[in-house]
Structure formats: C-alpha cells, structure tokens
C-alpha cells in the first residue's frame, strides 16, 4: 500500500522546511517519492533530497491542479508502477486549489487499489492569515477550507492574542480541521504526522474505555463460570450488550480515528441505561497553568457540568511547559507533558452542559 500525502500552501508558507522535517523525523526508512509541481517557486534543493534517498518526479508541464488533471493521474500511476514507494508526497503549486488536487488523487486511487490518500494539509503563515484571507480570497480560502489539517508556521512571531484570533478565523472557515499552533522547533516530526492523520483524543479515550470494558466483561465471564446465578447471568448479558453497543456507538468519523469537528458533541446510546453519553472536545492554543487545570478538574466534580466520566488533555502551559491531565470522578492527575501540535482536551459523560464546560475552560 502506498500512502499519499498532499502538502499544499501559499508561496513562502514554509512547505519546504516542513517537508525536510518530515523526511528526517517522521518518515525515516520509508521509500518515498516527492512529486513537486511548482509555479515560479524555488523548488526543494535536489542535492538534499538525493541524499535522503528520495526520487524526484518533477512535472514541468504545468499546474497539476487545473488543466492537467488527466496527465497528473497518469504521472501518479507511473510513479506507483516504477518505484512502488511506501509514500508519495505531493507538493502542489502554491497558487493551486487544494480541492482539485484531492479530487485528482482520489480519482487515481479509485483506479489503483494500492494507492491510498492518507492526508491533505495546508501550511499557512500564521502572521498572514488575516491579510491573505482578504487579498487572495478564492485560492487561499480553498486551501484553508479543503485541508484536513492546517499547519501554521511562524506562530512564535505572534502574541498569544493574535494567535488565538488567527486560529478563530481559520476555525470559522474550517471547523473540522486540526490546526497545528505549536512552533515547529518544539515538535518532533512524528507529532506533526499525528496532526496530519488527526488521531483524536475522543478516539483514544473511547478505545481505552472499550478495552477496560472488555476486561470487565471478561472478568464477569470468569466469575460466571464459578457462579451459576440467574441474576448474574442476566447482568452479564447486559454487560455484553453494552460492550457490543460500544463497538458501534461512536460517530462515523471517529471510527477512523478522526473527529471531523473539534467542537464535537457526538451522542452515544446504551441499551441498559436511560442515559445518553456525549463527548465534548476542543483544540486550542490557549495557555493554562497546572493550578488552573487542577481548579477546573475539581470543579468537574460539582455536578453542574453533567455526569463526567472521563476528561483528558494536553495544553500549553502558562510558564512555557506543557500541562497534561487525566480525570475520573473524584480523582485527577495533573503533570508536565511533552509539547503537542496544539492544546487538546476532551470530556466524556452524560447530560454534559457544553456551554458551561466551554466557560469553565475559558473557550
């Protein structure tokens, strides 16, 4: 299987720097082909790429994302046939429409079973979001709106207030995208790849809850071997139903390890209870101190935010260090954590008061 990653972005956004970082830190050991299609932009240094064992397939015939979609389709097939790579990175022209490139890749992947569109991202200069939206509306907004993940460059040049404002503008255009806000030099390339592939906290938490639930169910089965008690058997059937239900309950996008909306509030039904479980998640560059998080988690026990089962997150720290936290009713753990691509938090429970949760976290 060959994974295809599209890395789009306006001229000067930092695509070259990002690709170099991914090649050295996220894709080591992979057989990789880079397809460049530049339009008046200085292309990546060929010497660097040859040292990395990367084959360059440069398409000098023009813009892959407008009139040459057909030729692009063939070029992609040729690259797959000739090199059988683990991964193809496509760097489209800085002035192209990302939506056109995605369609072109999907059309080819539909005909070639070994090809799979893995991610489609836009690199955007955080300092230029406002001015580019105003001056290059159609093309810039298409890159923003079509991206699965938006990777912001030069975030360290913005004040916290301006960064939060830029993120809000991007979220308005694309509420479903993961938005990377942490300066790249603080991140390992693998963390950037996780943002590109959008592994959501909701999916991680639900997988953990499911695993724990299955362990409980297994324990009940074991008990059941020793106790032929009618009531217990009845209880176990419910337990099994719950486990089966949990397999299918989560929102469609989450089944693929993604949440299509960072403001997600997917509803989960359980046969054996009258409650509806919900997850509330946010991604934010907002900074918190450990004391802030402890205060917030203690508040979750009050009952006014709903019946909280779990909360988890990693957020930027007020003193520069990152803050990681886990919560179960009556217990919480707050500690220093490793930088993530942006601050992420998630709460799972019943009858969640989402407005009050947003207010509690100041979001």
mmCIF file of C-alpha atoms in Angstrom:
data_model
loop_
_atom_site.group_PDB
_atom_site.id
_atom_site.type_symbol
_atom_site.label_atom_id
_atom_site.label_comp_id
_atom_site.label_asym_id
_atom_site.label_seq_id
_atom_site.Cartn_x
_atom_site.Cartn_y
_atom_site.Cartn_z
ATOM 1 C CA UNK A 1 0.000 0.000 0.000
ATOM 2 C CA UNK A 2 1.329 3.445 -0.957
ATOM 3 C CA UNK A 3 0.197 6.329 1.208
ATOM 4 C CA UNK A 4 -0.262 9.698 -0.471
ATOM 5 C CA UNK A 5 0.159 12.929 1.480
ATOM 6 C CA UNK A 6 -0.636 16.287 -0.116
ATOM 7 C CA UNK A 7 1.191 19.275 1.365
ATOM 8 C CA UNK A 8 -0.262 22.496 -0.004
ATOM 9 C CA UNK A 9 0.261 26.088 0.981
ATOM 10 C CA UNK A 10 0.843 29.555 -0.371
ATOM 11 C CA UNK A 11 4.236 30.688 -1.624
ATOM 12 C CA UNK A 12 6.630 31.210 1.275
ATOM 13 C CA UNK A 13 4.448 29.456 3.863
ATOM 14 C CA UNK A 14 7.243 27.044 4.782
ATOM 15 C CA UNK A 15 6.320 23.869 2.873
ATOM 16 C CA UNK A 16 9.972 23.110 2.054
ATOM 17 C CA UNK A 17 11.029 23.384 5.704
ATOM 18 C CA UNK A 18 8.123 21.185 6.773
ATOM 19 C CA UNK A 19 8.866 18.508 4.159
ATOM 20 C CA UNK A 20 12.539 18.387 5.204
ATOM 21 C CA UNK A 21 11.497 17.968 8.850
ATOM 22 C CA UNK A 22 9.015 15.192 7.995
ATOM 23 C CA UNK A 23 11.581 13.379 5.842
ATOM 24 C CA UNK A 24 14.183 13.333 8.602
ATOM 25 C CA UNK A 25 11.905 12.769 11.629
ATOM 26 C CA UNK A 26 8.563 11.232 10.573
ATOM 27 C CA UNK A 27 9.354 9.093 7.505
ATOM 28 C CA UNK A 28 12.859 7.667 8.109
ATOM 29 C CA UNK A 29 13.451 4.371 6.354
ATOM 30 C CA UNK A 30 10.441 4.753 4.065
ATOM 31 C CA UNK A 31 10.769 4.503 0.309
ATOM 32 C CA UNK A 32 9.394 7.864 -0.621
ATOM 33 C CA UNK A 33 8.728 9.780 -3.813
ATOM 34 C CA UNK A 34 8.205 13.509 -3.868
ATOM 35 C CA UNK A 35 6.159 14.952 -6.711
ATOM 36 C CA UNK A 36 6.812 18.641 -6.983
ATOM 37 C CA UNK A 37 4.761 20.924 -9.112
ATOM 38 C CA UNK A 38 5.987 24.422 -8.686
ATOM 39 C CA UNK A 39 4.790 27.608 -10.251
ATOM 40 C CA UNK A 40 7.541 30.201 -10.064
ATOM 41 C CA UNK A 41 8.675 28.985 -6.643
ATOM 42 C CA UNK A 42 12.223 27.860 -5.838
ATOM 43 C CA UNK A 43 11.952 24.082 -5.671
ATOM 44 C CA UNK A 44 13.442 21.947 -2.921
ATOM 45 C CA UNK A 45 17.189 21.513 -3.104
ATOM 46 C CA UNK A 46 17.749 18.420 -5.261
ATOM 47 C CA UNK A 47 21.013 17.519 -3.520
ATOM 48 C CA UNK A 48 19.324 17.296 -0.115
ATOM 49 C CA UNK A 49 16.629 15.029 -1.479
ATOM 50 C CA UNK A 50 19.018 12.682 -3.285
ATOM 51 C CA UNK A 51 20.975 12.266 -0.036
ATOM 52 C CA UNK A 52 17.703 11.274 1.665
ATOM 53 C CA UNK A 53 17.128 8.596 -0.954
ATOM 54 C CA UNK A 54 14.134 10.451 -2.355
ATOM 55 C CA UNK A 55 13.340 10.224 -6.041
ATOM 56 C CA UNK A 56 12.186 13.459 -7.612
ATOM 57 C CA UNK A 57 9.489 13.355 -10.238
ATOM 58 C CA UNK A 58 9.306 16.955 -11.415
ATOM 59 C CA UNK A 59 6.423 17.836 -13.647
ATOM 60 C CA UNK A 60 7.495 20.751 -15.749
ATOM 61 C CA UNK A 61 4.428 20.641 -17.941
ATOM 62 C CA UNK A 62 2.360 22.989 -15.782
ATOM 63 C CA UNK A 63 -0.111 23.120 -12.958
ATOM 64 C CA UNK A 64 -1.391 19.698 -11.884
ATOM 65 C CA UNK A 65 -4.425 21.198 -10.240
ATOM 66 C CA UNK A 66 -6.038 22.931 -13.170
ATOM 67 C CA UNK A 67 -5.892 21.884 -16.827
ATOM 68 C CA UNK A 68 -3.625 18.853 -16.400
ATOM 69 C CA UNK A 69 -5.635 16.654 -14.059
ATOM 70 C CA UNK A 70 -5.542 13.860 -16.656
ATOM 71 C CA UNK A 71 -1.779 13.991 -17.023
ATOM 72 C CA UNK A 72 -1.410 14.067 -13.273
ATOM 73 C CA UNK A 73 -3.454 10.897 -12.995
ATOM 74 C CA UNK A 74 -1.047 9.133 -15.363
ATOM 75 C CA UNK A 75 2.028 10.562 -13.626
ATOM 76 C CA UNK A 76 0.807 9.208 -10.299
ATOM 77 C CA UNK A 77 0.251 5.755 -11.800
ATOM 78 C CA UNK A 78 3.744 5.855 -13.381
ATOM 79 C CA UNK A 79 5.360 6.778 -10.085
ATOM 80 C CA UNK A 80 3.496 3.951 -8.308
ATOM 81 C CA UNK A 81 4.426 1.414 -11.039
ATOM 82 C CA UNK A 82 8.047 2.482 -11.323
ATOM 83 C CA UNK A 83 9.029 2.931 -7.676
ATOM 84 C CA UNK A 84 6.403 1.041 -5.587
ATOM 85 C CA UNK A 85 7.020 3.566 -2.806
ATOM 86 C CA UNK A 86 5.746 3.408 0.785
ATOM 87 C CA UNK A 87 4.675 7.001 0.458
ATOM 88 C CA UNK A 88 4.196 9.694 -2.181
ATOM 89 C CA UNK A 89 4.428 13.304 -1.069
ATOM 90 C CA UNK A 90 2.728 15.735 -3.402
ATOM 91 C CA UNK A 91 3.677 19.381 -3.161
ATOM 92 C CA UNK A 92 1.248 21.210 -5.454
ATOM 93 C CA UNK A 93 1.739 24.646 -6.900
ATOM 94 C CA UNK A 94 1.426 27.396 -4.300
ATOM 95 C CA UNK A 95 -1.332 29.021 -6.317
ATOM 96 C CA UNK A 96 -3.440 25.930 -6.950
ATOM 97 C CA UNK A 97 -6.718 24.827 -5.436
ATOM 98 C CA UNK A 98 -6.228 22.051 -2.883
ATOM 99 C CA UNK A 99 -9.724 20.692 -3.602
ATOM 100 C CA UNK A 100 -8.686 19.982 -7.225
ATOM 101 C CA UNK A 101 -5.577 18.099 -6.141
ATOM 102 C CA UNK A 102 -7.601 15.995 -3.657
ATOM 103 C CA UNK A 103 -10.112 15.083 -6.380
ATOM 104 C CA UNK A 104 -7.306 14.167 -8.797
ATOM 105 C CA UNK A 105 -5.649 11.883 -6.210
ATOM 106 C CA UNK A 106 -8.952 10.277 -5.221
ATOM 107 C CA UNK A 107 -9.785 9.582 -8.882
ATOM 108 C CA UNK A 108 -6.432 7.832 -9.350
ATOM 109 C CA UNK A 109 -6.657 5.944 -6.046
ATOM 110 C CA UNK A 110 -10.112 4.658 -7.068
ATOM 111 C CA UNK A 111 -8.492 3.003 -10.119
ATOM 112 C CA UNK A 112 -5.283 1.809 -8.416
ATOM 113 C CA UNK A 113 -6.101 -0.269 -5.293
ATOM 114 C CA UNK A 114 -2.534 0.060 -3.938
ATOM 115 C CA UNK A 115 -2.821 3.856 -3.654
ATOM 116 C CA UNK A 116 -4.426 5.460 -0.608
ATOM 117 C CA UNK A 117 -4.937 9.160 0.111
ATOM 118 C CA UNK A 118 -3.525 9.443 3.639
ATOM 119 C CA UNK A 119 -3.627 13.161 4.414
ATOM 120 C CA UNK A 120 -4.142 16.562 2.824
ATOM 121 C CA UNK A 121 -2.749 19.529 4.662
ATOM 122 C CA UNK A 122 -2.228 23.230 4.171
ATOM 123 C CA UNK A 123 0.797 25.059 5.513
ATOM 124 C CA UNK A 124 -0.134 28.648 6.382
ATOM 125 C CA UNK A 125 1.963 31.530 7.683
ATOM 126 C CA UNK A 126 0.213 32.461 10.955
ATOM 127 C CA UNK A 127 1.278 36.097 10.578
ATOM 128 C CA UNK A 128 -0.517 36.428 7.218
ATOM 129 C CA UNK A 129 -3.862 34.666 7.802
ATOM 130 C CA UNK A 130 -5.895 37.858 8.031
ATOM 131 C CA UNK A 131 -4.301 39.681 5.104
ATOM 132 C CA UNK A 132 -4.318 36.601 2.839
ATOM 133 C CA UNK A 133 -7.996 35.910 3.512
ATOM 134 C CA UNK A 134 -8.728 39.474 2.489
ATOM 135 C CA UNK A 135 -6.435 39.682 -0.564
ATOM 136 C CA UNK A 136 -6.385 36.148 -2.005
ATOM 137 C CA UNK A 137 -9.892 35.034 -1.040
ATOM 138 C CA UNK A 138 -10.742 32.287 -3.515
ATOM 139 C CA UNK A 139 -7.426 30.413 -3.659
ATOM 140 C CA UNK A 140 -6.348 30.934 -0.058
ATOM 141 C CA UNK A 141 -9.760 30.095 1.357
ATOM 142 C CA UNK A 142 -9.945 26.953 -0.788
ATOM 143 C CA UNK A 143 -6.660 25.740 0.690
ATOM 144 C CA UNK A 144 -7.935 26.504 4.200
ATOM 145 C CA UNK A 145 -11.424 25.029 3.714
ATOM 146 C CA UNK A 146 -10.241 21.843 1.963
ATOM 147 C CA UNK A 147 -7.478 20.905 4.414
ATOM 148 C CA UNK A 148 -7.827 18.026 6.850
ATOM 149 C CA UNK A 149 -5.101 19.707 8.905
ATOM 150 C CA UNK A 150 -3.797 23.280 8.854
ATOM 151 C CA UNK A 151 -0.142 23.537 9.859
ATOM 152 C CA UNK A 152 0.657 27.073 10.983
ATOM 153 C CA UNK A 153 4.190 28.373 10.534
ATOM 154 C CA UNK A 154 5.831 31.306 12.369
ATOM 155 C CA UNK A 155 3.384 31.119 15.305
ATOM 156 C CA UNK A 156 6.194 32.203 17.630
ATOM 157 C CA UNK A 157 6.139 35.626 15.938
ATOM 158 C CA UNK A 158 2.581 36.330 17.117
ATOM 159 C CA UNK A 159 1.304 37.426 20.506
ATOM 160 C CA UNK A 160 -0.974 34.933 22.259
ATOM 161 C CA UNK A 161 -3.967 37.165 21.484
ATOM 162 C CA UNK A 162 -3.165 37.421 17.758
ATOM 163 C CA UNK A 163 -2.507 33.678 17.533
ATOM 164 C CA UNK A 164 -5.896 32.884 19.105
ATOM 165 C CA UNK A 165 -7.523 35.365 16.717
ATOM 166 C CA UNK A 166 -5.852 33.743 13.657
ATOM 167 C CA UNK A 167 -6.963 30.277 14.829
ATOM 168 C CA UNK A 168 -10.543 31.546 15.312
ATOM 169 C CA UNK A 169 -10.586 32.875 11.704
ATOM 170 C CA UNK A 170 -9.351 29.524 10.386
ATOM 171 C CA UNK A 171 -11.827 27.537 12.513
ATOM 172 C CA UNK A 172 -14.644 29.660 11.134
ATOM 173 C CA UNK A 173 -13.674 28.627 7.583
ATOM 174 C CA UNK A 174 -12.902 25.019 8.514
ATOM 175 C CA UNK A 175 -14.327 23.865 11.868
ATOM 176 C CA UNK A 176 -13.282 20.254 11.215
ATOM 177 C CA UNK A 177 -9.547 20.766 10.694
ATOM 178 C CA UNK A 178 -6.865 20.035 13.245
ATOM 179 C CA UNK A 179 -4.846 23.270 13.488
ATOM 180 C CA UNK A 180 -1.184 22.966 14.468
ATOM 181 C CA UNK A 181 -0.193 26.044 16.507
ATOM 182 C CA UNK A 182 2.992 24.942 18.330
ATOM 183 C CA UNK A 183 6.312 26.273 16.929
ATOM 184 C CA UNK A 184 7.865 23.503 14.812
ATOM 185 C CA UNK A 185 11.204 23.536 16.615
ATOM 186 C CA UNK A 186 9.389 22.330 19.767
ATOM 187 C CA UNK A 187 7.865 19.359 17.944
ATOM 188 C CA UNK A 188 9.120 16.025 16.730
ATOM 189 C CA UNK A 189 8.098 15.299 13.139
ATOM 190 C CA UNK A 190 6.069 12.284 14.370
ATOM 191 C CA UNK A 191 3.818 14.648 16.374
ATOM 192 C CA UNK A 192 3.272 16.702 13.212
ATOM 193 C CA UNK A 193 2.370 13.465 11.382
ATOM 194 C CA UNK A 194 -0.169 12.629 14.119
ATOM 195 C CA UNK A 195 -1.783 16.028 13.488
ATOM 196 C CA UNK A 196 -1.817 15.321 9.735
ATOM 197 C CA UNK A 197 -3.519 11.984 10.387
ATOM 198 C CA UNK A 198 -5.809 13.519 13.029
ATOM 199 C CA UNK A 199 -5.849 10.916 15.758
ATOM 200 C CA UNK A 200 -8.431 12.479 18.056
ATOM 201 C CA UNK A 201 -8.446 12.422 21.845
ATOM 202 C CA UNK A 202 -12.042 11.178 21.692
ATOM 203 C CA UNK A 203 -10.930 8.114 19.699
ATOM 204 C CA UNK A 204 -8.026 7.440 22.091
ATOM 205 C CA UNK A 205 -10.236 7.741 25.171
ATOM 206 C CA UNK A 206 -13.029 5.608 23.752
ATOM 207 C CA UNK A 207 -10.560 2.899 22.717
ATOM 208 C CA UNK A 208 -9.191 2.868 26.277
ATOM 209 C CA UNK A 209 -12.688 2.775 27.786
ATOM 210 C CA UNK A 210 -13.648 -0.039 25.431
ATOM 211 C CA UNK A 211 -10.541 -2.044 26.384
ATOM 212 C CA UNK A 212 -11.308 -1.584 30.091
ATOM 213 C CA UNK A 213 -14.912 -2.522 29.473
ATOM 214 C CA UNK A 214 -13.911 -5.710 27.649
ATOM 215 C CA UNK A 215 -11.576 -6.585 30.539
ATOM 216 C CA UNK A 216 -14.528 -6.117 32.933
ATOM 217 C CA UNK A 217 -16.750 -8.255 30.713
ATOM 218 C CA UNK A 218 -14.078 -10.957 30.639
ATOM 219 C CA UNK A 219 -13.862 -10.838 34.438
ATOM 220 C CA UNK A 220 -17.658 -11.262 34.623
ATOM 221 C CA UNK A 221 -17.413 -14.264 32.308
ATOM 222 C CA UNK A 222 -14.777 -15.761 34.584
ATOM 223 C CA UNK A 223 -16.975 -15.141 37.626
ATOM 224 C CA UNK A 224 -19.890 -16.655 35.753
ATOM 225 C CA UNK A 225 -18.009 -19.933 35.310
ATOM 226 C CA UNK A 226 -17.994 -20.252 39.108
ATOM 227 C CA UNK A 227 -21.411 -18.742 39.872
ATOM 228 C CA UNK A 228 -24.458 -20.153 38.111
ATOM 229 C CA UNK A 229 -26.638 -17.399 39.492
ATOM 230 C CA UNK A 230 -29.589 -16.340 37.343
ATOM 231 C CA UNK A 231 -29.360 -12.643 38.259
ATOM 232 C CA UNK A 232 -25.667 -12.535 37.487
ATOM 233 C CA UNK A 233 -26.263 -14.151 34.131
ATOM 234 C CA UNK A 234 -28.853 -11.515 33.333
ATOM 235 C CA UNK A 235 -26.467 -8.777 34.384
ATOM 236 C CA UNK A 236 -23.731 -10.263 32.219
ATOM 237 C CA UNK A 237 -25.971 -10.252 29.152
ATOM 238 C CA UNK A 238 -26.420 -6.553 29.655
ATOM 239 C CA UNK A 239 -22.704 -6.143 30.060
ATOM 240 C CA UNK A 240 -22.120 -7.954 26.786
ATOM 241 C CA UNK A 241 -24.775 -5.845 25.029
ATOM 242 C CA UNK A 242 -23.056 -2.739 26.312
ATOM 243 C CA UNK A 243 -19.691 -3.906 25.002
ATOM 244 C CA UNK A 244 -21.184 -4.677 21.593
ATOM 245 C CA UNK A 245 -23.011 -1.368 21.550
ATOM 246 C CA UNK A 246 -19.820 0.468 22.404
ATOM 247 C CA UNK A 247 -18.188 -1.024 19.302
ATOM 248 C CA UNK A 248 -20.735 0.716 17.079
ATOM 249 C CA UNK A 249 -21.757 3.707 19.058
ATOM 250 C CA UNK A 250 -19.245 6.332 18.128
ATOM 251 C CA UNK A 251 -19.707 8.928 15.429
ATOM 252 C CA UNK A 252 -18.779 7.699 11.942
ATOM 253 C CA UNK A 253 -15.685 9.892 11.639
ATOM 254 C CA UNK A 254 -14.336 8.641 14.949
ATOM 255 C CA UNK A 255 -14.312 5.087 13.652
ATOM 256 C CA UNK A 256 -11.381 6.175 11.517
ATOM 257 C CA UNK A 257 -9.560 7.733 14.434
ATOM 258 C CA UNK A 258 -10.711 11.184 13.477
ATOM 259 C CA UNK A 259 -13.176 13.686 14.775
ATOM 260 C CA UNK A 260 -14.444 15.743 11.884
ATOM 261 C CA UNK A 261 -15.303 18.572 14.233
ATOM 262 C CA UNK A 262 -13.128 19.860 17.091
ATOM 263 C CA UNK A 263 -16.364 21.176 18.651
ATOM 264 C CA UNK A 264 -17.629 17.623 18.546
ATOM 265 C CA UNK A 265 -20.655 16.528 20.505
ATOM 266 C CA UNK A 266 -21.394 13.035 19.280
ATOM 267 C CA UNK A 267 -24.130 11.131 21.065
ATOM 268 C CA UNK A 268 -23.701 7.557 22.206
ATOM 269 C CA UNK A 269 -26.660 5.368 23.169
ATOM 270 C CA UNK A 270 -26.540 2.441 25.586
ATOM 271 C CA UNK A 271 -29.290 -0.193 25.765
ATOM 272 C CA UNK A 272 -29.038 -0.790 29.500
ATOM 273 C CA UNK A 273 -29.404 2.785 30.722
ATOM 274 C CA UNK A 274 -31.606 5.766 30.064
ATOM 275 C CA UNK A 275 -28.564 7.995 29.737
ATOM 276 C CA UNK A 276 -27.034 9.363 26.548
ATOM 277 C CA UNK A 277 -23.259 9.650 26.666
ATOM 278 C CA UNK A 278 -21.633 12.570 24.926
ATOM 279 C CA UNK A 279 -18.115 13.716 24.191
ATOM 280 C CA UNK A 280 -17.144 17.382 24.181
ATOM 281 C CA UNK A 281 -13.764 18.283 22.741
ATOM 282 C CA UNK A 282 -11.759 21.392 21.915
ATOM 283 C CA UNK A 283 -8.458 22.198 20.286
ATOM 284 C CA UNK A 284 -6.948 25.487 21.390
ATOM 285 C CA UNK A 285 -3.649 27.390 21.609
ATOM 286 C CA UNK A 286 -4.850 28.874 24.934
ATOM 287 C CA UNK A 287 -2.367 28.505 27.797
ATOM 288 C CA UNK A 288 -3.143 27.157 31.279
ATOM 289 C CA UNK A 289 -1.133 26.787 34.493
ATOM 290 C CA UNK A 290 -1.193 23.489 36.416
ATOM 291 C CA UNK A 291 -3.134 25.349 39.133
ATOM 292 C CA UNK A 292 -5.745 26.435 36.531
ATOM 293 C CA UNK A 293 -6.214 22.827 35.417
ATOM 294 C CA UNK A 294 -6.459 21.499 39.000
ATOM 295 C CA UNK A 295 -9.122 24.110 39.767
ATOM 296 C CA UNK A 296 -11.052 23.188 36.593
ATOM 297 C CA UNK A 297 -10.886 19.430 37.270
ATOM 298 C CA UNK A 298 -12.009 19.903 40.874
ATOM 299 C CA UNK A 299 -14.977 21.891 39.509
ATOM 300 C CA UNK A 300 -15.938 18.939 37.275
ATOM 301 C CA UNK A 301 -16.868 17.006 40.446
ATOM 302 C CA UNK A 302 -19.547 19.588 41.318
ATOM 303 C CA UNK A 303 -22.193 18.016 39.073
ATOM 304 C CA UNK A 304 -23.173 21.304 37.424
ATOM 305 C CA UNK A 305 -21.352 20.361 34.190
ATOM 306 C CA UNK A 306 -23.111 16.997 33.833
ATOM 307 C CA UNK A 307 -22.130 13.492 34.922
ATOM 308 C CA UNK A 308 -18.483 13.468 33.918
ATOM 309 C CA UNK A 309 -16.931 10.013 33.344
ATOM 310 C CA UNK A 310 -13.554 10.991 31.950
ATOM 311 C CA UNK A 311 -11.545 14.045 30.965
ATOM 312 C CA UNK A 312 -8.144 14.129 29.326
ATOM 313 C CA UNK A 313 -5.943 16.741 27.740
ATOM 314 C CA UNK A 314 -2.569 18.244 26.934
ATOM 315 C CA UNK A 315 -2.435 22.052 26.837
ATOM 316 C CA UNK A 316 0.157 24.798 26.536
ATOM 317 C CA UNK A 317 1.457 25.914 29.924
ATOM 318 C CA UNK A 318 1.399 29.484 31.181
ATOM 319 C CA UNK A 319 5.112 29.182 32.086
ATOM 320 C CA UNK A 320 6.120 27.609 28.759
ATOM 321 C CA UNK A 321 5.950 23.966 29.966
ATOM 322 C CA UNK A 322 3.048 21.854 28.706
ATOM 323 C CA UNK A 323 0.393 20.541 31.087
ATOM 324 C CA UNK A 324 -1.072 17.043 30.729
ATOM 325 C CA UNK A 325 -4.105 15.878 32.706
ATOM 326 C CA UNK A 326 -6.419 12.919 33.282
ATOM 327 C CA UNK A 327 -9.651 12.910 35.255
ATOM 328 C CA UNK A 328 -12.062 10.314 36.594
ATOM 329 C CA UNK A 329 -14.757 11.268 39.141
ATOM 330 C CA UNK A 330 -13.157 12.312 42.424
ATOM 331 C CA UNK A 331 -9.614 11.848 41.128
ATOM 332 C CA UNK A 332 -7.330 13.795 38.858
ATOM 333 C CA UNK A 333 -3.717 13.739 37.751
ATOM 334 C CA UNK A 334 -2.018 16.917 36.504
ATOM 335 C CA UNK A 335 1.608 16.785 35.358
ATOM 336 C CA UNK A 336 4.180 18.309 32.995
ATOM 337 C CA UNK A 337 3.806 16.941 29.467
ATOM 338 C CA UNK A 338 5.530 16.900 26.075
ATOM 339 C CA UNK A 339 4.542 19.558 23.508
ATOM 340 C CA UNK A 340 1.631 18.559 21.253
ATOM 341 C CA UNK A 341 0.684 20.148 17.926
ATOM 342 C CA UNK A 342 -1.836 22.357 19.740
ATOM 343 C CA UNK A 343 -3.686 22.245 23.052
ATOM 344 C CA UNK A 344 -6.261 19.412 23.044
ATOM 345 C CA UNK A 345 -8.832 18.439 25.624
ATOM 346 C CA UNK A 346 -11.832 16.142 25.781
ATOM 347 C CA UNK A 347 -14.609 15.405 28.273
ATOM 348 C CA UNK A 348 -16.867 12.327 28.143
ATOM 349 C CA UNK A 349 -20.035 11.953 30.224
ATOM 350 C CA UNK A 350 -23.823 12.094 30.359
ATOM 351 C CA UNK A 351 -26.008 15.204 30.156
ATOM 352 C CA UNK A 352 -22.961 17.396 29.531
ATOM 353 C CA UNK A 353 -23.577 21.127 29.829
ATOM 354 C CA UNK A 354 -21.402 22.123 26.892
ATOM 355 C CA UNK A 355 -21.860 25.887 27.304
ATOM 356 C CA UNK A 356 -20.753 25.693 30.945
ATOM 357 C CA UNK A 357 -17.802 23.442 30.048
ATOM 358 C CA UNK A 358 -16.629 25.945 27.431
ATOM 359 C CA UNK A 359 -16.971 28.715 30.016
ATOM 360 C CA UNK A 360 -15.084 26.664 32.656
ATOM 361 C CA UNK A 361 -12.113 26.150 30.315
ATOM 362 C CA UNK A 362 -12.409 29.763 29.089
ATOM 363 C CA UNK A 363 -13.028 28.694 25.478
#
